[in-house]
């Protein structure tokens, strides 16, 4: 228990923007964009080729791009693991 009222934590504009670009909806759109990019380039795509495409964008990415790419990678890994467990 705490004594007295707690002050709400201030969220920086930077953290607020990161939360916006890493939410589930944004990650889903990002995944779709990267999936289409790989399919256009290669003619087909797998979870591994999409993950490799996203990982290739990480070097040199800025703070916000890195946060968004990592959110998209997390979604790819979640979906990939879900598909693998259904196949077994």
mmCIF file of N, CA and C in Angstrom:
data_model
loop_
_atom_site.group_PDB
_atom_site.id
_atom_site.type_symbol
_atom_site.label_atom_id
_atom_site.label_comp_id
_atom_site.label_asym_id
_atom_site.label_seq_id
_atom_site.Cartn_x
_atom_site.Cartn_y
_atom_site.Cartn_z
ATOM 1 N N UNK A 1 0.825 -1.175 0.000
ATOM 2 C CA UNK A 1 0.000 0.000 0.000
ATOM 3 C C UNK A 1 0.874 1.244 0.000
ATOM 4 N N UNK A 2 0.365 2.265 -0.577
ATOM 5 C CA UNK A 2 1.096 3.527 -0.608
ATOM 6 C C UNK A 2 0.334 4.562 0.192
ATOM 7 N N UNK A 3 1.062 5.511 0.674
ATOM 8 C CA UNK A 3 0.444 6.601 1.418
ATOM 9 C C UNK A 3 0.141 7.744 0.476
ATOM 10 N N UNK A 4 -1.067 8.229 0.511
ATOM 11 C CA UNK A 4 -1.432 9.385 -0.285
ATOM 12 C C UNK A 4 -1.710 9.035 -1.734
ATOM 13 N N UNK A 5 -2.194 10.009 -2.450
ATOM 14 C CA UNK A 5 -2.510 9.785 -3.873
ATOM 15 C C UNK A 5 -1.233 9.635 -4.697
ATOM 16 N N UNK A 6 -1.316 8.776 -5.686
ATOM 17 C CA UNK A 6 -0.183 8.596 -6.590
ATOM 18 C C UNK A 6 -0.357 9.512 -7.783
ATOM 19 N N UNK A 7 0.743 10.100 -8.189
ATOM 20 C CA UNK A 7 0.703 10.950 -9.373
ATOM 21 C C UNK A 7 0.805 10.065 -10.607
ATOM 22 N N UNK A 8 0.011 10.359 -11.614
ATOM 23 C CA UNK A 8 0.121 9.560 -12.843
ATOM 24 C C UNK A 8 1.493 9.767 -13.479
ATOM 25 N N UNK A 9 2.021 8.674 -14.017
ATOM 26 C CA UNK A 9 3.320 8.773 -14.682
ATOM 27 C C UNK A 9 3.160 9.535 -15.987
ATOM 28 N N UNK A 10 4.079 10.410 -16.227
ATOM 29 C CA UNK A 10 4.089 11.143 -17.490
ATOM 30 C C UNK A 10 4.682 10.236 -18.564
ATOM 31 N N UNK A 11 3.994 10.122 -19.656
ATOM 32 C CA UNK A 11 4.494 9.339 -20.782
ATOM 33 C C UNK A 11 5.028 10.328 -21.802
ATOM 34 N N UNK A 12 6.265 10.109 -22.184
ATOM 35 C CA UNK A 12 6.883 11.031 -23.130
ATOM 36 C C UNK A 12 6.220 10.899 -24.497
ATOM 37 N N UNK A 13 6.269 11.946 -25.295
ATOM 38 C CA UNK A 13 5.723 11.858 -26.654
ATOM 39 C C UNK A 13 6.386 10.736 -27.457
ATOM 40 N N UNK A 14 7.665 10.522 -27.227
ATOM 41 C CA UNK A 14 8.390 9.459 -27.920
ATOM 42 C C UNK A 14 7.815 8.089 -27.564
ATOM 43 N N UNK A 15 7.592 7.846 -26.277
ATOM 44 C CA UNK A 15 7.027 6.567 -25.844
ATOM 45 C C UNK A 15 5.587 6.400 -26.323
ATOM 46 N N UNK A 16 4.838 7.490 -26.351
ATOM 47 C CA UNK A 16 3.463 7.439 -26.849
ATOM 48 C C UNK A 16 3.447 7.050 -28.331
ATOM 49 N N UNK A 17 4.361 7.621 -29.108
ATOM 50 C CA UNK A 17 4.432 7.304 -30.533
ATOM 51 C C UNK A 17 4.872 5.857 -30.736
ATOM 52 N N UNK A 18 5.850 5.399 -29.950
ATOM 53 C CA UNK A 18 6.285 3.999 -30.050
ATOM 54 C C UNK A 18 5.127 3.050 -29.757
ATOM 55 N N UNK A 19 4.328 3.368 -28.751
ATOM 56 C CA UNK A 19 3.175 2.523 -28.425
ATOM 57 C C UNK A 19 2.190 2.481 -29.589
ATOM 58 N N UNK A 20 2.023 3.590 -30.249
ATOM 59 C CA UNK A 20 1.113 3.667 -31.388
ATOM 60 C C UNK A 20 1.605 2.820 -32.561
ATOM 61 N N UNK A 21 2.902 2.888 -32.859
ATOM 62 C CA UNK A 21 3.415 2.169 -34.035
ATOM 63 C C UNK A 21 3.761 0.717 -33.747
ATOM 64 N N UNK A 22 3.682 0.298 -32.489
ATOM 65 C CA UNK A 22 3.980 -1.098 -32.173
ATOM 66 C C UNK A 22 2.752 -1.857 -31.693
ATOM 67 N N UNK A 23 1.577 -1.237 -31.767
ATOM 68 C CA UNK A 23 0.375 -1.950 -31.328
ATOM 69 C C UNK A 23 0.038 -3.063 -32.323
ATOM 70 N N UNK A 24 -0.889 -3.915 -31.950
ATOM 71 C CA UNK A 24 -1.216 -5.087 -32.763
ATOM 72 C C UNK A 24 -1.687 -4.718 -34.165
ATOM 73 N N UNK A 25 -2.513 -3.694 -34.276
ATOM 74 C CA UNK A 25 -3.028 -3.299 -35.594
ATOM 75 C C UNK A 25 -1.901 -2.813 -36.501
ATOM 76 N N UNK A 26 -1.023 -1.999 -35.963
ATOM 77 C CA UNK A 26 0.101 -1.487 -36.743
ATOM 78 C C UNK A 26 1.035 -2.618 -37.158
ATOM 79 N N UNK A 27 1.294 -3.550 -36.242
ATOM 80 C CA UNK A 27 2.162 -4.686 -36.563
ATOM 81 C C UNK A 27 1.544 -5.548 -37.658
ATOM 82 N N UNK A 28 0.226 -5.711 -37.617
ATOM 83 C CA UNK A 28 -0.457 -6.503 -38.644
ATOM 84 C C UNK A 28 -0.319 -5.847 -40.015
ATOM 85 N N UNK A 29 -0.520 -4.534 -40.073
ATOM 86 C CA UNK A 29 -0.341 -3.835 -41.348
ATOM 87 C C UNK A 29 1.107 -3.911 -41.812
ATOM 88 N N UNK A 30 2.044 -3.788 -40.895
ATOM 89 C CA UNK A 30 3.455 -3.899 -41.245
ATOM 90 C C UNK A 30 3.800 -5.276 -41.768
ATOM 91 N N UNK A 31 3.217 -6.297 -41.155
ATOM 92 C CA UNK A 31 3.440 -7.663 -41.619
ATOM 93 C C UNK A 31 2.911 -7.825 -43.034
ATOM 94 N N UNK A 32 1.721 -7.301 -43.284
ATOM 95 C CA UNK A 32 1.143 -7.399 -44.629
ATOM 96 C C UNK A 32 2.033 -6.700 -45.657
ATOM 97 N N UNK A 33 2.543 -5.532 -45.320
ATOM 98 C CA UNK A 33 3.431 -4.805 -46.235
ATOM 99 C C UNK A 33 4.679 -5.614 -46.552
ATOM 100 N N UNK A 34 5.289 -6.189 -45.527
ATOM 101 C CA UNK A 34 6.510 -6.960 -45.736
ATOM 102 C C UNK A 34 6.241 -8.276 -46.444
ATOM 103 N N UNK A 35 5.120 -8.895 -46.155
ATOM 104 C CA UNK A 35 4.730 -10.122 -46.847
ATOM 105 C C UNK A 35 4.545 -9.850 -48.336
ATOM 106 N N UNK A 36 3.865 -8.765 -48.663
ATOM 107 C CA UNK A 36 3.680 -8.404 -50.071
ATOM 108 C C UNK A 36 5.007 -8.073 -50.745
ATOM 109 N N UNK A 37 5.906 -7.419 -50.031
ATOM 110 C CA UNK A 37 7.213 -7.090 -50.606
ATOM 111 C C UNK A 37 7.988 -8.354 -50.953
ATOM 112 N N UNK A 38 7.971 -9.338 -50.060
ATOM 113 C CA UNK A 38 8.682 -10.597 -50.321
ATOM 114 C C UNK A 38 8.014 -11.361 -51.450
ATOM 115 N N UNK A 39 6.686 -11.403 -51.456
ATOM 116 C CA UNK A 39 5.978 -12.122 -52.518
ATOM 117 C C UNK A 39 6.212 -11.475 -53.878
ATOM 118 N N UNK A 40 6.249 -10.161 -53.920
ATOM 119 C CA UNK A 40 6.511 -9.461 -55.175
ATOM 120 C C UNK A 40 7.926 -9.748 -55.659
ATOM 121 N N UNK A 41 8.855 -9.758 -54.731
ATOM 122 C CA UNK A 41 10.258 -9.991 -55.080
ATOM 123 C C UNK A 41 10.514 -11.442 -55.478
ATOM 124 N N UNK A 42 9.996 -12.391 -54.675
ATOM 125 C CA UNK A 42 10.338 -13.806 -54.857
ATOM 126 C C UNK A 42 9.250 -14.634 -55.530
ATOM 127 N N UNK A 43 8.054 -14.132 -55.598
ATOM 128 C CA UNK A 43 6.952 -14.900 -56.159
ATOM 129 C C UNK A 43 6.200 -15.712 -55.119
ATOM 130 N N UNK A 44 6.803 -15.940 -53.975
ATOM 131 C CA UNK A 44 6.148 -16.633 -52.861
ATOM 132 C C UNK A 44 6.844 -16.203 -51.578
ATOM 133 N N UNK A 45 6.274 -16.586 -50.456
ATOM 134 C CA UNK A 45 6.866 -16.182 -49.179
ATOM 135 C C UNK A 45 6.610 -17.249 -48.128
ATOM 136 N N UNK A 46 7.553 -17.367 -47.219
ATOM 137 C CA UNK A 46 7.390 -18.207 -46.032
ATOM 138 C C UNK A 46 7.619 -17.311 -44.823
ATOM 139 N N UNK A 47 7.295 -17.829 -43.648
ATOM 140 C CA UNK A 47 7.551 -17.038 -42.438
ATOM 141 C C UNK A 47 9.031 -16.694 -42.340
ATOM 142 N N UNK A 48 9.892 -17.641 -42.736
ATOM 143 C CA UNK A 48 11.333 -17.419 -42.642
ATOM 144 C C UNK A 48 11.800 -16.329 -43.602
ATOM 145 N N UNK A 49 11.282 -16.320 -44.823
ATOM 146 C CA UNK A 49 11.723 -15.297 -45.776
ATOM 147 C C UNK A 49 11.202 -13.918 -45.391
ATOM 148 N N UNK A 50 10.010 -13.871 -44.820
ATOM 149 C CA UNK A 50 9.475 -12.586 -44.362
ATOM 150 C C UNK A 50 10.293 -12.085 -43.172
ATOM 151 N N UNK A 51 10.614 -12.979 -42.234
ATOM 152 C CA UNK A 51 11.431 -12.591 -41.077
ATOM 153 C C UNK A 51 12.805 -12.108 -41.535
ATOM 154 N N UNK A 52 13.409 -12.805 -42.488
ATOM 155 C CA UNK A 52 14.723 -12.390 -42.999
ATOM 156 C C UNK A 52 14.637 -11.022 -43.674
ATOM 157 N N UNK A 53 13.563 -10.782 -44.407
ATOM 158 C CA UNK A 53 13.354 -9.490 -45.066
ATOM 159 C C UNK A 53 13.256 -8.368 -44.030
ATOM 160 N N UNK A 54 12.528 -8.619 -42.960
ATOM 161 C CA UNK A 54 12.378 -7.616 -41.900
ATOM 162 C C UNK A 54 13.701 -7.408 -41.177
ATOM 163 N N UNK A 55 14.393 -8.505 -40.844
ATOM 164 C CA UNK A 55 15.676 -8.404 -40.137
ATOM 165 C C UNK A 55 16.706 -7.644 -40.964
ATOM 166 N N UNK A 56 16.637 -7.764 -42.281
ATOM 167 C CA UNK A 56 17.580 -7.053 -43.151
ATOM 168 C C UNK A 56 17.373 -5.544 -43.090
ATOM 169 N N UNK A 57 16.197 -5.113 -42.676
ATOM 170 C CA UNK A 57 15.909 -3.682 -42.569
ATOM 171 C C UNK A 57 16.392 -3.078 -41.251
ATOM 172 N N UNK A 58 16.723 -3.920 -40.271
ATOM 173 C CA UNK A 58 17.094 -3.425 -38.941
ATOM 174 C C UNK A 58 18.390 -2.620 -38.901
ATOM 175 N N UNK A 59 19.476 -3.092 -39.552
ATOM 176 C CA UNK A 59 20.703 -2.288 -39.487
ATOM 177 C C UNK A 59 20.471 -0.909 -40.108
ATOM 178 N N UNK A 60 20.813 0.090 -39.380
ATOM 179 C CA UNK A 60 20.650 1.450 -39.881
ATOM 180 C C UNK A 60 19.274 2.044 -39.665
ATOM 181 N N UNK A 61 18.342 1.245 -39.136
ATOM 182 C CA UNK A 61 16.999 1.775 -38.875
ATOM 183 C C UNK A 61 17.053 2.703 -37.674
ATOM 184 N N UNK A 62 16.242 3.712 -37.706
ATOM 185 C CA UNK A 62 16.173 4.642 -36.583
ATOM 186 C C UNK A 62 15.429 4.038 -35.404
ATOM 187 N N UNK A 63 15.303 4.820 -34.370
ATOM 188 C CA UNK A 63 14.675 4.358 -33.123
ATOM 189 C C UNK A 63 13.244 3.879 -33.341
ATOM 190 N N UNK A 64 12.452 4.656 -34.055
ATOM 191 C CA UNK A 64 11.052 4.298 -34.250
ATOM 192 C C UNK A 64 10.904 3.154 -35.248
ATOM 193 N N UNK A 65 11.694 3.173 -36.299
ATOM 194 C CA UNK A 65 11.637 2.083 -37.276
ATOM 195 C C UNK A 65 12.046 0.767 -36.627
ATOM 196 N N UNK A 66 13.057 0.803 -35.779
ATOM 197 C CA UNK A 66 13.497 -0.406 -35.081
ATOM 198 C C UNK A 66 12.394 -0.935 -34.172
ATOM 199 N N UNK A 67 11.731 -0.052 -33.452
ATOM 200 C CA UNK A 67 10.632 -0.473 -32.574
ATOM 201 C C UNK A 67 9.524 -1.130 -33.389
ATOM 202 N N UNK A 68 9.175 -0.530 -34.516
ATOM 203 C CA UNK A 68 8.101 -1.088 -35.352
ATOM 204 C C UNK A 68 8.522 -2.415 -35.972
ATOM 205 N N UNK A 69 9.755 -2.493 -36.479
ATOM 206 C CA UNK A 69 10.233 -3.740 -37.074
ATOM 207 C C UNK A 69 10.273 -4.862 -36.043
ATOM 208 N N UNK A 70 10.688 -4.551 -34.827
ATOM 209 C CA UNK A 70 10.709 -5.570 -33.774
ATOM 210 C C UNK A 70 9.302 -6.037 -33.417
ATOM 211 N N UNK A 71 8.332 -5.138 -33.439
ATOM 212 C CA UNK A 71 6.938 -5.525 -33.184
ATOM 213 C C UNK A 71 6.429 -6.436 -34.298
ATOM 214 N N UNK A 72 6.793 -6.124 -35.525
ATOM 215 C CA UNK A 72 6.377 -6.955 -36.659
ATOM 216 C C UNK A 72 7.043 -8.322 -36.574
ATOM 217 N N UNK A 73 8.336 -8.354 -36.223
ATOM 218 C CA UNK A 73 9.039 -9.630 -36.065
ATOM 219 C C UNK A 73 8.396 -10.480 -34.974
ATOM 220 N N UNK A 74 8.004 -9.857 -33.887
ATOM 221 C CA UNK A 74 7.344 -10.597 -32.807
ATOM 222 C C UNK A 74 6.041 -11.216 -33.306
ATOM 223 N N UNK A 75 5.294 -10.482 -34.116
ATOM 224 C CA UNK A 75 4.057 -11.010 -34.686
ATOM 225 C C UNK A 75 4.353 -12.164 -35.637
ATOM 226 N N UNK A 76 5.371 -12.029 -36.472
ATOM 227 C CA UNK A 76 5.761 -13.109 -37.389
ATOM 228 C C UNK A 76 6.089 -14.365 -36.594
ATOM 229 N N UNK A 77 6.870 -14.212 -35.547
ATOM 230 C CA UNK A 77 7.268 -15.374 -34.740
ATOM 231 C C UNK A 77 6.069 -16.000 -34.041
ATOM 232 N N UNK A 78 5.157 -15.184 -33.559
ATOM 233 C CA UNK A 78 3.950 -15.705 -32.911
ATOM 234 C C UNK A 78 3.110 -16.497 -33.904
ATOM 235 N N UNK A 79 2.883 -15.931 -35.068
ATOM 236 C CA UNK A 79 2.080 -16.617 -36.084
ATOM 237 C C UNK A 79 2.781 -17.864 -36.596
ATOM 238 N N UNK A 80 4.084 -17.802 -36.760
ATOM 239 C CA UNK A 80 4.859 -18.946 -37.221
ATOM 240 C C UNK A 80 4.787 -20.085 -36.209
ATOM 241 N N UNK A 81 4.933 -19.761 -34.935
ATOM 242 C CA UNK A 81 4.852 -20.787 -33.887
ATOM 243 C C UNK A 81 3.455 -21.367 -33.792
ATOM 244 N N UNK A 82 2.446 -20.539 -33.965
ATOM 245 C CA UNK A 82 1.059 -21.005 -33.918
ATOM 246 C C UNK A 82 0.803 -21.982 -35.060
ATOM 247 N N UNK A 83 1.296 -21.661 -36.247
ATOM 248 C CA UNK A 83 1.099 -22.532 -37.399
ATOM 249 C C UNK A 83 1.848 -23.844 -37.209
ATOM 250 N N UNK A 84 3.049 -23.794 -36.644
ATOM 251 C CA UNK A 84 3.834 -25.004 -36.419
ATOM 252 C C UNK A 84 3.135 -25.930 -35.428
ATOM 253 N N UNK A 85 2.536 -25.383 -34.385
ATOM 254 C CA UNK A 85 1.861 -26.216 -33.388
ATOM 255 C C UNK A 85 0.571 -26.817 -33.944
ATOM 256 N N UNK A 86 -0.091 -26.137 -34.858
ATOM 257 C CA UNK A 86 -1.296 -26.676 -35.490
ATOM 258 C C UNK A 86 -0.923 -27.813 -36.434
ATOM 259 N N UNK A 87 0.218 -27.712 -37.101
ATOM 260 C CA UNK A 87 0.658 -28.724 -38.054
ATOM 261 C C UNK A 87 1.051 -30.026 -37.374
ATOM 262 N N UNK A 88 1.458 -29.942 -36.120
ATOM 263 C CA UNK A 88 1.946 -31.144 -35.422
ATOM 264 C C UNK A 88 0.848 -32.006 -34.903
#
